[in-house]
Amino acid sequence: MDIFFLLPYTICVVILFAILPIVRRQYVIRQKIKNIPHTGGYPFIGVIFRIMSMSDYERLTWYLTFPKKYPGGIYVEWIGIEPVVSTFKPEYLEHIFPSTVNITKGIPYDLLKPWLGNGLLTSTGKQWFHDRRLIGPTFHFSILDQFAVILSEQAEILTKCLEKEITKDTKKAVNVFPFLVNAALDIICETAMGVNIHAQESVTKYTSAVHIASRSIIDRMVRPWYMLDSVYYSLPAGKEFKAAIDMLHGFTKKGHDTTAVAITWALFLLGSNPEHQEKVHEELEEVFGNSDAPITVKDLPQLKYLDRVIKETLRLFPSVPVITRLLTEDVKLGDHTLPKGISVALPILLVHRNPKVWPDPIKFDPDRFLPENSKLRNPYAYVPFSAGPRNCIGQKFAQLEEKIVLSAILRKWRVKSVKTFDTIKYGYTIILRPQEEVFLHFTPKQ
């Protein structure tokens, strides 16, 4: 009888001892970040219901108001009981990006593991250093030279596919994104695996599976109950995600290609800014004249204005708009000390549109990247491929692909965007993708 009488008290003591470390951790964290502006929300749930009810576009639009709301370049967002400290101030990024200790990706990257496994993007510690050293030689300049031939061949196929679509109705605008996604898929498969899957010349379910998987990961991030695998995979959303992942694993373990999005945005911006597009055409005529010979690696250094166009595109539309870190040691940012164990978000999109760094930040101006305009700029004010030891290992390849594909298209056509920068809808799943079709008119060059 005495045992049953004591049982409730014993359970209470056990629960109390289980909860105390959580309460203590919460208290310590809240004390350390209390002077950082908070985005609001409710106790225990934070802003979770607010962001959960938004579309990708609405969520992104809300985040784009933060540079004006938080001029100090740092703020805290509560996701349930967990705080996420975000900073878009270049001087603060200097203390995070170069670190060889704080290289652990944040919790969102754990959600990528069913898709990508514990590879270079998601791993940390010794495994990450080992994988980075192993993969590094793949992107050596001598190998990139060999890839340029494949890139030119696939770019030529792309222009033929576009030409076929354009000639159906010369007055009709073309949605370019699907064409570029398939081209990027052909390119990555042939360069990385030596297999030409002819995605541009046939229908593929791969690209739609990538979109479903990417969207599903963001859905899990903003719905805490989806974080439990046993719950998530029993729901329709989880079953759809698993079907997409099974399809992707059956094809390849490589993830999504960000270059297709970058090229799409570059064409869209040039199609919205004819004066800058004209400068690209003038440069292409100077370099190639009337020749229709494929572009070579030796031609690339001469395309300086196109290079600035690509840089400015990635400033306005960084393919990966936010990355996260899980701190493994304390970090001091100005007057704030962020404790280890806390998640830090580095919103690259906000860094690139910070009005304190970039005057008139939403204006498309490739000349921001002239040497004389860049020399006094903080190096962490522009980080489209991340920075430090965990920067994008494939950035040289991406830049090569973007330059070759864009030059192949623009040597044949002038483009005009149907939508404007102010009216086009975009949002992010994992990448900063269009939320609607990106229609362009193509006019043959005379």
Tab-separated table of N, CA and C in Angstrom, residues 15-31 44 78 81-82:
chain	number	residue	atom	x	y	z
A	15	ILE	N	10.087	13.405	-13.070
A	15	ILE	CA	9.731	14.412	-14.076
A	15	ILE	C	10.425	15.732	-13.785
A	16	LEU	N	10.446	16.098	-12.493
A	16	LEU	CA	11.080	17.355	-12.089
A	16	LEU	C	12.558	17.365	-12.459
A	17	PHE	N	13.252	16.266	-12.168
A	17	PHE	CA	14.678	16.192	-12.478
A	17	PHE	C	14.920	16.154	-13.990
A	18	ALA	N	13.943	15.641	-14.729
A	18	ALA	CA	14.064	15.627	-16.194
A	18	ALA	C	13.857	17.020	-16.774
A	19	ILE	N	12.959	17.774	-16.159
A	19	ILE	CA	12.612	19.100	-16.671
A	19	ILE	C	13.615	20.170	-16.252
A	20	LEU	N	14.205	20.022	-15.055
A	20	LEU	CA	15.094	21.059	-14.528
A	20	LEU	C	16.215	21.469	-15.484
A	21	PRO	N	16.934	20.514	-16.120
A	21	PRO	CA	17.988	20.931	-17.056
A	21	PRO	C	17.452	21.750	-18.230
A	22	ILE	N	16.232	21.395	-18.694
A	22	ILE	CA	15.620	22.135	-19.809
A	22	ILE	C	15.292	23.556	-19.374
A	23	VAL	N	14.704	23.678	-18.166
A	23	VAL	CA	14.341	24.997	-17.630
A	23	VAL	C	15.588	25.849	-17.429
A	24	ARG	N	16.623	25.206	-16.865
A	24	ARG	CA	17.876	25.940	-16.617
A	24	ARG	C	18.485	26.424	-17.933
A	25	ARG	N	18.519	25.536	-18.947
A	25	ARG	CA	19.069	25.918	-20.253
A	25	ARG	C	18.275	27.075	-20.860
A	26	GLN	N	16.950	26.987	-20.767
A	26	GLN	CA	16.102	28.054	-21.283
A	26	GLN	C	16.401	29.380	-20.591
A	27	TYR	N	16.580	29.330	-19.289
A	27	TYR	CA	16.852	30.550	-18.519
A	27	TYR	C	18.191	31.161	-18.949
A	28	VAL	N	19.216	30.320	-19.050
A	28	VAL	CA	20.554	30.810	-19.430
A	28	VAL	C	20.514	31.442	-20.826
A	29	ILE	N	19.872	30.742	-21.755
A	29	ILE	CA	19.806	31.251	-23.131
A	29	ILE	C	19.040	32.566	-23.189
A	30	ARG	N	17.889	32.606	-22.518
A	30	ARG	CA	17.074	33.821	-22.545
A	30	ARG	C	17.817	35.013	-21.947
A	31	GLN	N	18.601	34.761	-20.904
A	31	GLN	CA	19.382	35.845	-20.293
A	31	GLN	C	20.431	36.372	-21.263
A	44	PHE	N	6.035	29.681	-25.683
A	44	PHE	CA	6.093	28.248	-25.991
A	44	PHE	C	5.868	27.895	-27.467
A	78	TRP	N	11.648	32.927	-32.415
A	78	TRP	CA	11.371	31.743	-31.592
A	78	TRP	C	10.533	30.751	-32.383
A	81	ILE	N	9.966	26.512	-28.460
A	81	ILE	CA	10.784	26.999	-27.333
A	81	ILE	C	12.244	27.189	-27.727
A	82	GLU	N	12.541	26.994	-28.997
A	82	GLU	CA	13.921	27.123	-29.458
A	82	GLU	C	14.135	28.455	-30.164
